[in-house]
C-alpha positions as a LaTeX table, in Angstrom:
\begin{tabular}{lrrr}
\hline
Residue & $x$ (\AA) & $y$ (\AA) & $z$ (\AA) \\
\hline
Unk1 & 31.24 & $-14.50$ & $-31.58$ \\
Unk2 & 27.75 & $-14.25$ & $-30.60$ \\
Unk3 & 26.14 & $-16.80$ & $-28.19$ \\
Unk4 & 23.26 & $-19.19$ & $-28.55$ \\
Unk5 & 21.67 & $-17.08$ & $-25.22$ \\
Unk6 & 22.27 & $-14.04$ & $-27.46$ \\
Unk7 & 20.56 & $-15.58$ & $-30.24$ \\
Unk8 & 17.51 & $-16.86$ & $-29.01$ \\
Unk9 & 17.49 & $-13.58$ & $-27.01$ \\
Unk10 & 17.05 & $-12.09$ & $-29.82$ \\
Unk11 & 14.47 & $-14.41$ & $-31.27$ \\
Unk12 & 12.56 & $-13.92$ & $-28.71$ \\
Unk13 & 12.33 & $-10.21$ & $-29.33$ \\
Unk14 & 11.99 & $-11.08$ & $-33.17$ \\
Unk15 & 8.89 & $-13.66$ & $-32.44$ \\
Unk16 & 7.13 & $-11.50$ & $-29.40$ \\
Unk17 & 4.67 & $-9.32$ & $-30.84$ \\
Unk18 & 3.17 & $-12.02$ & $-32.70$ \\
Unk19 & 3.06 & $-14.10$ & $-29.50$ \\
Unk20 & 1.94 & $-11.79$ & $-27.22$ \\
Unk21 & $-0.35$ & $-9.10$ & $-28.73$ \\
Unk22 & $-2.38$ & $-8.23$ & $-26.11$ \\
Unk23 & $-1.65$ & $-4.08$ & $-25.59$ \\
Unk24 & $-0.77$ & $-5.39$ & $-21.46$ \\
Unk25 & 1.84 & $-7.87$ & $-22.72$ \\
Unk26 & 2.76 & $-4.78$ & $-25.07$ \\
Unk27 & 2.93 & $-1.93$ & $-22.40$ \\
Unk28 & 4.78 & $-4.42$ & $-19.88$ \\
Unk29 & 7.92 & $-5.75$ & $-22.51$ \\
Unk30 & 8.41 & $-1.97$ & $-23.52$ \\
Unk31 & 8.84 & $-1.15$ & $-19.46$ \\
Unk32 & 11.35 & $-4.16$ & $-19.26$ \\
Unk33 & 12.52 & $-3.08$ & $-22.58$ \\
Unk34 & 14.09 & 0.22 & $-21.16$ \\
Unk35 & 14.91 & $-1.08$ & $-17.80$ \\
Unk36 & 17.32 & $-2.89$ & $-19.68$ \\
Unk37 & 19.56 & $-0.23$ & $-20.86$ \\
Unk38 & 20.60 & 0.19 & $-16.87$ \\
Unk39 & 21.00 & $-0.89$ & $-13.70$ \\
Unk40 & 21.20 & 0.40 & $-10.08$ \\
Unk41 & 23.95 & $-1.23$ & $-8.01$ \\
Unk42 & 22.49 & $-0.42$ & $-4.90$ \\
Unk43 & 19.71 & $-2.97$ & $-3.29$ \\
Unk44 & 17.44 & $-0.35$ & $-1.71$ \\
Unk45 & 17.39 & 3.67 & $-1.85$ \\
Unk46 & 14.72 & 3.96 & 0.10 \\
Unk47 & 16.29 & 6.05 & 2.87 \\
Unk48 & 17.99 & 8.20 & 0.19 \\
Unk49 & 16.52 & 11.20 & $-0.99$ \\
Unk50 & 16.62 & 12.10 & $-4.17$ \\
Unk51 & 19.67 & 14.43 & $-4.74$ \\
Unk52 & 21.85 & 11.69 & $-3.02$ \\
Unk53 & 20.61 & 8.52 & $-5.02$ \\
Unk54 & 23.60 & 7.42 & $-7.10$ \\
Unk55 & 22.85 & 7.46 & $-10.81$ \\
Unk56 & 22.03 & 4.36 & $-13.31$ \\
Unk57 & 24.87 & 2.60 & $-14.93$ \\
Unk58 & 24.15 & 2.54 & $-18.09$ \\
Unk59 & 24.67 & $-1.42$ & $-20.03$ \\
Unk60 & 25.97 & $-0.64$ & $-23.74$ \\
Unk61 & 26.00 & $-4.24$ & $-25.17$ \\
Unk62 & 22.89 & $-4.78$ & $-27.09$ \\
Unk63 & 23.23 & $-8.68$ & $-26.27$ \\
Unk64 & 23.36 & $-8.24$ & $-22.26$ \\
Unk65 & 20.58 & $-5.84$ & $-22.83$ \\
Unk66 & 18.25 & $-8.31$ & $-25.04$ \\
Unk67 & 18.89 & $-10.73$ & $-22.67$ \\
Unk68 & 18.01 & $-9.32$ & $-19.87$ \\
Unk69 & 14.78 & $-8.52$ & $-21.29$ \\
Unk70 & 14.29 & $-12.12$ & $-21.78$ \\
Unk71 & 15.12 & $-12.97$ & $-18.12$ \\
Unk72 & 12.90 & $-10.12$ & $-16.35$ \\
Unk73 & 9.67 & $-11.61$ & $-18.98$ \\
Unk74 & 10.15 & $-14.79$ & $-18.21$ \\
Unk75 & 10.77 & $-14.12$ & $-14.02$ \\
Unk76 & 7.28 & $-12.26$ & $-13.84$ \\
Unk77 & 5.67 & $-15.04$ & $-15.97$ \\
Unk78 & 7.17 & $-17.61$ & $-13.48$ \\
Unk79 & 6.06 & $-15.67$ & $-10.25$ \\
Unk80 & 2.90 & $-14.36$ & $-11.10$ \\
Unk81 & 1.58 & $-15.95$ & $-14.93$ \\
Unk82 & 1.19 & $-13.73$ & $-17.22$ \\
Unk83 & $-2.67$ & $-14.58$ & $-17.64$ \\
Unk84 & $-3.30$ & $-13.40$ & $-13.82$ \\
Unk85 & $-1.31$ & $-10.57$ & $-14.02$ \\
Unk86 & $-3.08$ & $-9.49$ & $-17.43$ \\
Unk87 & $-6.95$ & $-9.84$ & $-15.34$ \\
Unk88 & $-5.89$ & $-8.22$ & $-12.94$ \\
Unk89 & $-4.34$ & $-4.98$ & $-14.97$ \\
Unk90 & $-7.46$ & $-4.76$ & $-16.61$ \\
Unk91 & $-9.85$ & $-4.47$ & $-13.45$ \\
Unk92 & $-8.08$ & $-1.16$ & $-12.97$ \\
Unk93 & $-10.53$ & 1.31 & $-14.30$ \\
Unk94 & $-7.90$ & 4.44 & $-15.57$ \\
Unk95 & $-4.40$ & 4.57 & $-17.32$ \\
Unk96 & $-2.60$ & 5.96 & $-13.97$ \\
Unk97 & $-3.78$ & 2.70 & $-11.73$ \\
Unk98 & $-2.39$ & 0.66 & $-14.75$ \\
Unk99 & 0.36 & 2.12 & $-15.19$ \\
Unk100 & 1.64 & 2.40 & $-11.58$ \\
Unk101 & 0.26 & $-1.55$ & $-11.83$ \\
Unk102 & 3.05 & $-2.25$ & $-14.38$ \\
Unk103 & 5.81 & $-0.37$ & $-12.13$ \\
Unk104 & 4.69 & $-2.00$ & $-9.29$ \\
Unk105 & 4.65 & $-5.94$ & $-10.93$ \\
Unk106 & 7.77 & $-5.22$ & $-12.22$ \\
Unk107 & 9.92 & $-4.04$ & $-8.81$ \\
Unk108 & 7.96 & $-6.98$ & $-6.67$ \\
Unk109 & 10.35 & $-9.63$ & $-8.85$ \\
Unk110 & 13.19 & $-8.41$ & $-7.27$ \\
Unk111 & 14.87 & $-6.87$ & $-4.09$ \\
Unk112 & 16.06 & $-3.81$ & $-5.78$ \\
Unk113 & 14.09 & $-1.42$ & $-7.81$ \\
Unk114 & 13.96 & $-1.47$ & $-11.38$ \\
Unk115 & 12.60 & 1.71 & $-11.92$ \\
Unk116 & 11.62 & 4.45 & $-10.08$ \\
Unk117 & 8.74 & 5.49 & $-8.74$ \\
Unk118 & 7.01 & 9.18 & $-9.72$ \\
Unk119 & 7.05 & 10.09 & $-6.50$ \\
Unk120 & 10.69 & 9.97 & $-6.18$ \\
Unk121 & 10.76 & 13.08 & $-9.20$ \\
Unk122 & 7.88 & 14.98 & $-7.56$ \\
Unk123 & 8.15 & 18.32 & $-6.14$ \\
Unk124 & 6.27 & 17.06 & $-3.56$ \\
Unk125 & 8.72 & 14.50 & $-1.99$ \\
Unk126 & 10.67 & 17.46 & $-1.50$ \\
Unk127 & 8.05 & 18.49 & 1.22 \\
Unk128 & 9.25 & 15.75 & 3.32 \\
Unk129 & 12.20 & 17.59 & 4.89 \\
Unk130 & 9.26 & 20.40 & 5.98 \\
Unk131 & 7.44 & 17.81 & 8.05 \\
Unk132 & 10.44 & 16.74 & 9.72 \\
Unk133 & 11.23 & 20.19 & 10.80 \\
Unk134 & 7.88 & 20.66 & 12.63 \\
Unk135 & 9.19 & 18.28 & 15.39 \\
Unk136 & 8.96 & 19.62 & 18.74 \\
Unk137 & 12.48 & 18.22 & 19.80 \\
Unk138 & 11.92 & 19.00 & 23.57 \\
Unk139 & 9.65 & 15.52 & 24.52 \\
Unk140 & 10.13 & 12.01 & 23.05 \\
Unk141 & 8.47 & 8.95 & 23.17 \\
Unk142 & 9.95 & 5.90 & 22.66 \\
Unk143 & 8.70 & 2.34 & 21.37 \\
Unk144 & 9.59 & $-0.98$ & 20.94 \\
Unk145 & 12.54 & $-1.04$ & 23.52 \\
Unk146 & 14.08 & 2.03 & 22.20 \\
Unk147 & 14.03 & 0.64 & 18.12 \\
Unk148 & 11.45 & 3.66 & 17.78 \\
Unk149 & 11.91 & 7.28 & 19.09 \\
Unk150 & 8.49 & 9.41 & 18.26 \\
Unk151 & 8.40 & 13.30 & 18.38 \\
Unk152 & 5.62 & 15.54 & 18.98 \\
Unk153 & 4.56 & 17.36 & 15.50 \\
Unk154 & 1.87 & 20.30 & 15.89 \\
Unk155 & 0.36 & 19.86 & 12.34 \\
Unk156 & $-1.42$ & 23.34 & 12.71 \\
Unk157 & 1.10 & 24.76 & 10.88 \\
Unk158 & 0.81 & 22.67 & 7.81 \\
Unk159 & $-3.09$ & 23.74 & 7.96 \\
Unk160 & $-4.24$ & 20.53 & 9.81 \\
Unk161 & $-5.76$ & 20.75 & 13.59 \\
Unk162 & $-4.32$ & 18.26 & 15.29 \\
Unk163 & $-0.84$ & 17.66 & 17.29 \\
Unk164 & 0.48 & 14.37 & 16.92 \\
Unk165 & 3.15 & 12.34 & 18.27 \\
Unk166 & 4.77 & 10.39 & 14.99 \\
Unk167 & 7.73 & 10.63 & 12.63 \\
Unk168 & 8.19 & 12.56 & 9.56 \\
Unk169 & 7.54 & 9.82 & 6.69 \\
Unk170 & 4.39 & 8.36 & 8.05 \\
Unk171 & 3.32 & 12.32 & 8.69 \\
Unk172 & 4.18 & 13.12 & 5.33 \\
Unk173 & 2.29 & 10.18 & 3.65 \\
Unk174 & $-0.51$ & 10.14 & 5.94 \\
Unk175 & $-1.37$ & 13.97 & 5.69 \\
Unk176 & 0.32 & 15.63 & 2.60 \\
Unk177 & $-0.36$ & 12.40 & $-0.19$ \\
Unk178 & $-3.64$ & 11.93 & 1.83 \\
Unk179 & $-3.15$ & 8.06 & 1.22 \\
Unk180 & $-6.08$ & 6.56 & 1.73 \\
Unk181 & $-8.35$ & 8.46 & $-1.15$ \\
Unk182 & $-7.70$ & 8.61 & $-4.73$ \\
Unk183 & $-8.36$ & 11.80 & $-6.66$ \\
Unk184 & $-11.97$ & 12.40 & $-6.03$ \\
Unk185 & $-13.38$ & 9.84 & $-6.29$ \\
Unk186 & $-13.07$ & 7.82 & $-3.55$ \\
Unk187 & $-12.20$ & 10.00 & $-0.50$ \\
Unk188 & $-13.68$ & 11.13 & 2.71 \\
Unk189 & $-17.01$ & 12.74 & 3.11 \\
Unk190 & $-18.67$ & 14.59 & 5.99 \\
Unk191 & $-20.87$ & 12.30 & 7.62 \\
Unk192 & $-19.36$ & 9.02 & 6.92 \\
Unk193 & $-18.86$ & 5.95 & 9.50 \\
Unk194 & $-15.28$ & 4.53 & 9.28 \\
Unk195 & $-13.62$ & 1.09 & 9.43 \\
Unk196 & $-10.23$ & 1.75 & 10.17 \\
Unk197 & $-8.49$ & $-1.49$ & 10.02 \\
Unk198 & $-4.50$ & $-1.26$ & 11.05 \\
Unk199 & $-4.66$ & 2.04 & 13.26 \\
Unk200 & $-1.48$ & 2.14 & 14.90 \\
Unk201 & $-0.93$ & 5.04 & 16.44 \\
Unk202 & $-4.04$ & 6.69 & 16.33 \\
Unk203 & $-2.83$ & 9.06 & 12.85 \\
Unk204 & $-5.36$ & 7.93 & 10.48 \\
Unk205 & $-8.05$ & 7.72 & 12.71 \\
Unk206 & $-7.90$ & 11.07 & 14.05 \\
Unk207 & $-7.07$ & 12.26 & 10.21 \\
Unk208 & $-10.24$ & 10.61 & 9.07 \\
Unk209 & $-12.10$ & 13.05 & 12.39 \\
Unk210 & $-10.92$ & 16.20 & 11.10 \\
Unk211 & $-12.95$ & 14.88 & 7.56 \\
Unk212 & $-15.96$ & 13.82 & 9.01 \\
Unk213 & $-18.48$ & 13.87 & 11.47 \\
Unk214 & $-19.33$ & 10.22 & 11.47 \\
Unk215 & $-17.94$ & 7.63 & 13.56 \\
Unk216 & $-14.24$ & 5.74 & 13.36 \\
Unk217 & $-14.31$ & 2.37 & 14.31 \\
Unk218 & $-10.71$ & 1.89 & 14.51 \\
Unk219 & $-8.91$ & $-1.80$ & 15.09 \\
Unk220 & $-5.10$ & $-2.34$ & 16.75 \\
Unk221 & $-4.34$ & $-5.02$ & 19.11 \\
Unk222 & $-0.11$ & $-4.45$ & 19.83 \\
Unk223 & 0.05 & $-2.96$ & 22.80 \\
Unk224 & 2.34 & $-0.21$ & 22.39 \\
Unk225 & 0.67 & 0.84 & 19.55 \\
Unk226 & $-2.25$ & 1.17 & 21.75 \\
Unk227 & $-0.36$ & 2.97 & 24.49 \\
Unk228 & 0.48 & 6.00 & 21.71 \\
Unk229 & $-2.98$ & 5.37 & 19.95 \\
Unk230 & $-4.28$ & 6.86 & 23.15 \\
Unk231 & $-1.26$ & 9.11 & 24.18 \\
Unk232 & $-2.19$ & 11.14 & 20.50 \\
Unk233 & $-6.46$ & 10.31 & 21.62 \\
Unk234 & $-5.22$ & 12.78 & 24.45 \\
Unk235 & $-3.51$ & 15.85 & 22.50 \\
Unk236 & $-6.84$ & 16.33 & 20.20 \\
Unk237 & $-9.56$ & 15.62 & 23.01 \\
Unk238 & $-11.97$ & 17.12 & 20.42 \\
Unk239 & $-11.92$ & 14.35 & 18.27 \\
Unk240 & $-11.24$ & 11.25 & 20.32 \\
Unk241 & $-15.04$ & 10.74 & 21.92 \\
Unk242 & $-15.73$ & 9.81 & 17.59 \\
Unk243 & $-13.28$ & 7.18 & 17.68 \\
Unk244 & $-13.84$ & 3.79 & 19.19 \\
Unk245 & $-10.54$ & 1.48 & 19.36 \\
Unk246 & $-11.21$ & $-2.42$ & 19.29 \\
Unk247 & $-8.39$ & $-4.03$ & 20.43 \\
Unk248 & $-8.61$ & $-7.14$ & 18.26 \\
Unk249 & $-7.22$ & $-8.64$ & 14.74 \\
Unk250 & $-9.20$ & $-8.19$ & 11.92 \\
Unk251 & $-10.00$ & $-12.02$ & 10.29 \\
Unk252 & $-11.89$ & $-13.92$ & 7.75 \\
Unk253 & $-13.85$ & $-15.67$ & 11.31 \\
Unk254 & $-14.29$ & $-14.43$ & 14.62 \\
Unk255 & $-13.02$ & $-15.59$ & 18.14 \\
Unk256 & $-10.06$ & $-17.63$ & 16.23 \\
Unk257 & $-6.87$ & $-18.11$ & 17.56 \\
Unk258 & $-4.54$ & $-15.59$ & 16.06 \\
Unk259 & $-0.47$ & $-15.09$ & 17.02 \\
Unk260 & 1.64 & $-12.29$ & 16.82 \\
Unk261 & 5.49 & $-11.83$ & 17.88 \\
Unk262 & 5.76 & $-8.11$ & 17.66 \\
Unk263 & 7.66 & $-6.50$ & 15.21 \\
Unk264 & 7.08 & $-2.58$ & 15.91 \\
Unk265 & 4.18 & $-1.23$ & 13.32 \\
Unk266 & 5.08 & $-4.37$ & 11.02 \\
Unk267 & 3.65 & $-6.99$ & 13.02 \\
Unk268 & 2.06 & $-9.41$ & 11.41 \\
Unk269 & $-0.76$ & $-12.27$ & 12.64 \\
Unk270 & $-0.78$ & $-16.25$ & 12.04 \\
Unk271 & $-2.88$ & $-18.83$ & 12.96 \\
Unk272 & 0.46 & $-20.75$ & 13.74 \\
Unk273 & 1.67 & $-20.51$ & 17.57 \\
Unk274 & 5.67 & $-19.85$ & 17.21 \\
Unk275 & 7.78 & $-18.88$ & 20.07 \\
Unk276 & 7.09 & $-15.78$ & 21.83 \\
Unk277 & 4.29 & $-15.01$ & 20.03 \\
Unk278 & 1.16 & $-13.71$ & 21.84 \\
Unk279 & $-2.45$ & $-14.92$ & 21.53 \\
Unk280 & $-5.30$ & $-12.94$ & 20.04 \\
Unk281 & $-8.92$ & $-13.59$ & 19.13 \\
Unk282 & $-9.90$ & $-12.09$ & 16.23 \\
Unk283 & $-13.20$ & $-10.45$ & 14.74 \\
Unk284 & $-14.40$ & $-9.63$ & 11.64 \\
Unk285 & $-15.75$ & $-6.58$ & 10.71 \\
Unk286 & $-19.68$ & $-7.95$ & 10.12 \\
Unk287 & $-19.68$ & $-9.31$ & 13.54 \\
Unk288 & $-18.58$ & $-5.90$ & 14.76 \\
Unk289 & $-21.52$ & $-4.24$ & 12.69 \\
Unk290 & $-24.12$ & $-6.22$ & 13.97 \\
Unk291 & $-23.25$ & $-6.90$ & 17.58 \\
Unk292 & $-22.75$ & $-2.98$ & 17.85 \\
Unk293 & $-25.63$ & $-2.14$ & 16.14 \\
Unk294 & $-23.70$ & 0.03 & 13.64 \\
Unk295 & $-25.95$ & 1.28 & 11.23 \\
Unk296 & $-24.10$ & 2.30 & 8.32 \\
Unk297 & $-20.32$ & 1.56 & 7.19 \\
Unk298 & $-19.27$ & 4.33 & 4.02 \\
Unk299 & $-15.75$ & 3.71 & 4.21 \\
Unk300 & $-12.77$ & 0.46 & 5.26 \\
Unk301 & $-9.48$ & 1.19 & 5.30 \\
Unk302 & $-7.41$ & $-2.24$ & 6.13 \\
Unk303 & $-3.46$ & $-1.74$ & 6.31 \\
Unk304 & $-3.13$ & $-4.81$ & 8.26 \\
Unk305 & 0.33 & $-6.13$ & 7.26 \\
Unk306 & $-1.11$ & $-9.26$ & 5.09 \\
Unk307 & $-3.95$ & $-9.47$ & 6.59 \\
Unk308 & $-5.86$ & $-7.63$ & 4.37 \\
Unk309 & $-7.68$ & $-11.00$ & 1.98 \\
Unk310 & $-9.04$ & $-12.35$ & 5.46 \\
Unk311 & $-10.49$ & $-8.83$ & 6.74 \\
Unk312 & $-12.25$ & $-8.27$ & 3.37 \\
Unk313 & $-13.59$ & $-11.89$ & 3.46 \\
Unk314 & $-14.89$ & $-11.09$ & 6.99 \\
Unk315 & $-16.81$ & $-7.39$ & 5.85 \\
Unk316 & $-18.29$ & $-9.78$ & 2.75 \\
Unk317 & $-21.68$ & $-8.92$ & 4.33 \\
Unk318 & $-21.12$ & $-5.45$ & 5.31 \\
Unk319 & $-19.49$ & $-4.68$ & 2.02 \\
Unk320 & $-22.21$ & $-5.72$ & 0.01 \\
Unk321 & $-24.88$ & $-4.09$ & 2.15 \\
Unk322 & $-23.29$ & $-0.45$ & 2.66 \\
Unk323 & $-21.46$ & $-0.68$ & $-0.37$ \\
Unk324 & $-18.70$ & 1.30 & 1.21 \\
Unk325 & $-15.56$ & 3.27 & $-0.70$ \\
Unk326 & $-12.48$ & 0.99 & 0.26 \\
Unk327 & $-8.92$ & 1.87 & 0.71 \\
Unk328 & $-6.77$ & $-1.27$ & 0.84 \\
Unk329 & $-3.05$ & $-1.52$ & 1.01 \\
Unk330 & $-1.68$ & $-4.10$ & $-1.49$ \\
Unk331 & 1.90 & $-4.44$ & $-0.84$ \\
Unk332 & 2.30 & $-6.77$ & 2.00 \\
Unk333 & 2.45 & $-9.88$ & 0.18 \\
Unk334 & 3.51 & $-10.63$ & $-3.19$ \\
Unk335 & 0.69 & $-11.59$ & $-4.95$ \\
Unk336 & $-1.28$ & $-9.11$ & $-2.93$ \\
Unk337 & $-2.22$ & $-6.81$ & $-6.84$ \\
Unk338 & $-3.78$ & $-10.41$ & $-8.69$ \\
Unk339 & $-5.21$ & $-11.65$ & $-5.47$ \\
Unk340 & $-7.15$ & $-8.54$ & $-3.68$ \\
Unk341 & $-8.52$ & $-6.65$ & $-7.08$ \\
Unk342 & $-10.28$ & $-9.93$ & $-7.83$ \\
Unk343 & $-11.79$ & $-10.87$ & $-4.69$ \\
Unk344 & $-12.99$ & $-7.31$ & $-4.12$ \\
Unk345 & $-14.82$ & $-7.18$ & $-7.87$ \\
Unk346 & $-16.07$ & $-10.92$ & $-6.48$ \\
Unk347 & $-17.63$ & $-9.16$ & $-3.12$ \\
Unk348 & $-19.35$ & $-6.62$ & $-5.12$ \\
Unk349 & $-19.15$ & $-6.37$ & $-8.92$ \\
Unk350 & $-20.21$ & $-2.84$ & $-9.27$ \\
Unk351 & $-16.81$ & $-1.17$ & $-7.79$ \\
Unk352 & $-14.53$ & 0.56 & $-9.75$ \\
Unk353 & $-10.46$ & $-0.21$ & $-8.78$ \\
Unk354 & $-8.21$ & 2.40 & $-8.75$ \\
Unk355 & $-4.37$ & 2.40 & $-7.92$ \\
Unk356 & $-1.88$ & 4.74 & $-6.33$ \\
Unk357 & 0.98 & 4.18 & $-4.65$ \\
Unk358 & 3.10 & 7.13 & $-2.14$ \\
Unk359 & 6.92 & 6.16 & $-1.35$ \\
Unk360 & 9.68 & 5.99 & $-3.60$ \\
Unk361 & 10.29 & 1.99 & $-1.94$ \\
Unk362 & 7.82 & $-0.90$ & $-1.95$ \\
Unk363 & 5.38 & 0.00 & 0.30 \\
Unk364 & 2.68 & 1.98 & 0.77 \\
Unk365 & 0.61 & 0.88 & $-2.22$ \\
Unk366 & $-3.42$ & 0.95 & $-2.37$ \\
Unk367 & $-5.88$ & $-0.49$ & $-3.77$ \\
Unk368 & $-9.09$ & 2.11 & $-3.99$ \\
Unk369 & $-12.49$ & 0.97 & $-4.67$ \\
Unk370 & $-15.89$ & 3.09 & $-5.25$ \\
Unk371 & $-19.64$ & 2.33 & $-6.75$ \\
Unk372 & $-19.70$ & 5.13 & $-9.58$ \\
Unk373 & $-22.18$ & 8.13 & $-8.43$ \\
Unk374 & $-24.99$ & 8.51 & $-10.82$ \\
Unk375 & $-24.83$ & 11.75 & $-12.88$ \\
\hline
\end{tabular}
């Protein structure tokens, strides 16, 4: 016997087009749509790689399968509305940015993934394994009472001049997906001046030197993330007198009160004091223009672990002066793809968004930004 779920399941199906024929609402039901013919048991394969992930099961009742359909629609409607989610999707200026959009709405419902990634059936994932056999396994550095053990990698021999201590997946993403530029349109250029907003360890920055020769302004306050930031200043002396480190949050205001209790390179900032957190004062990037008489800004790059609305409200000035190509992570908070597309296009209408996104997990997504050139 067939339940009443089952049938207004499949009512639902019956009555959607006509109810939702917008080509987003479209494109999004036929991704649920086959996402519901499996499942994937495990909660997170993001330390698998790819030969070792176990397969789908597959779920053969039409019934379960309709209404699961049902459930994953109405979920995304209930955490994001369907209205925000359909704006934002169409700021995106190509078909990859919206479809990786879709993927990405659709595995920030839940704590597992519903489907894959492309990276995870790229050829170029399998590089991964090559980066982690560069290691020099003779020195070690370790972080974050011991939760962290960094190697020293000499990149030379992946055709990049620097030596860097690191691990292999931030390497990997970092140098061989080039993260932080999309296609070519918005990428490095020789010449440009640098915001470098979430530096860590000192990888971007110095990746960003061997692209230009303008200045990196780069910003990281933890302190052992500062301590490597300038052990890895020190292996590639040729580059480090271009890069400036400000040891201070990034913020919508300067000189406010900002706490951190450290969590390695996952720290986050508050404006709420909790135990054991630290105090910072923070600065925003138009205050940093002027006071340092900086006098032009042609690219940001914020991966600042949340962080990231506050920072662009604090460049608002500097943004709409320079006009710069942005690179902005969007994964760190769940609304992070309705809320950051639309306050950049606010900041400066011209841009063009663009999307990409370089694990095989939930992180490491970007949000790219660029004025068209002029043909």
């Amino acid at each position: 016997m067939i339940s009443i779920p089952s049938i207004k399941a499949f009512l639902f199906e019956l009555n959607f087009e006509s109810r939702h024929p917008s080509l987003f609402c479209q494109r999004l039901y036929a991704l649920i749509a086959g996402c519901s013919f499996y499942h994937f048991d495990e909660t997170s394969y993001e330390h698998y790689r790819p030969e070792e992930v176990p397969d789908y099961a597959l779920e053969r009742s039409y019934f379960k399968r309709q209404k699961r359909r049902v459930a994953i629609w109405k979920k995304i409607d209930a955490a994001f509305g369907l209205e925000k989610l359909e704006a934002a999707y169409e700021m995106f200026d190509d078909e990859r940015s919206k479809h990786l959009f879709l993927l990405r709405i659709l595995n920030n419902v839940y704590d597992r993934l519903l489907v894959r990634f492309p990276l995870f059936y790229s050829k170029q994932y399998q590089k991964l394994s090559k980066i982690a056999a560069l290691a020099d396994e003779t020195e070690a550095v370790s972080l974050w009472n011991g939760l962290l053990t960094f190697m020293k990698y000499p990149l030379r021999k992946i055709g990049v001049d620097l030596t860097l201590w690191g691990g292999p997946d931030g390497i990997f993403i970092e140098f061989l997906l080039d993260q932080y530029s999309y296609k070519d349109i918005v990428s490095i250029e020789d010449g440009d001046n640098i915001i470098d907003g979430g530096a860590c360890y000192g990888d971007t920055a110095l990746h960003f030197a061997t692209q230009t020769s303008g200045q990196i302004y780069s910003f990281e306050f933890m302190r052992e993330n500062v301590e490597l930031f300038h052990k890895n200043m020190e292996l590639n002396p040729k580059y480090k007198d271009r890069v400036t480190l400000v040891e201070r949050p990034l913020g919508a205001r300067s000189d406010e009160k900002l706490y951190a209790v450290f969590n390695g390179p996952g720290t986050s900032i508050s404006d709420k004091k909790t135990d054991g957190a630290v105090e910072f004062s923070s600065i925003t990037i138009d205050d940093f223009v002027k006071e340092n008489g900086v006098e032009k800004i042609d690219f940001i790059k914020f991966d600042i672990e949340g962080s990231e609305e506050n920072a662009l409200r604090g460049a608002t000035e500097t943004i709409r002066k320079f006009k710069p190509k942005l690179a902005i992570c969007g994964y760190h908070k769940k609304d992070d793809l309705i809320v950051l597309p639309k306050l950049i296009k606010e900041l400066l209408p011209e841009y063009s968004l663009y999307l990409d996104h370089h694990t095989i997990n939930n992180t490491e997504t970007v949000i790219y930004a660029a004025v068209k050139k002029k043909i």
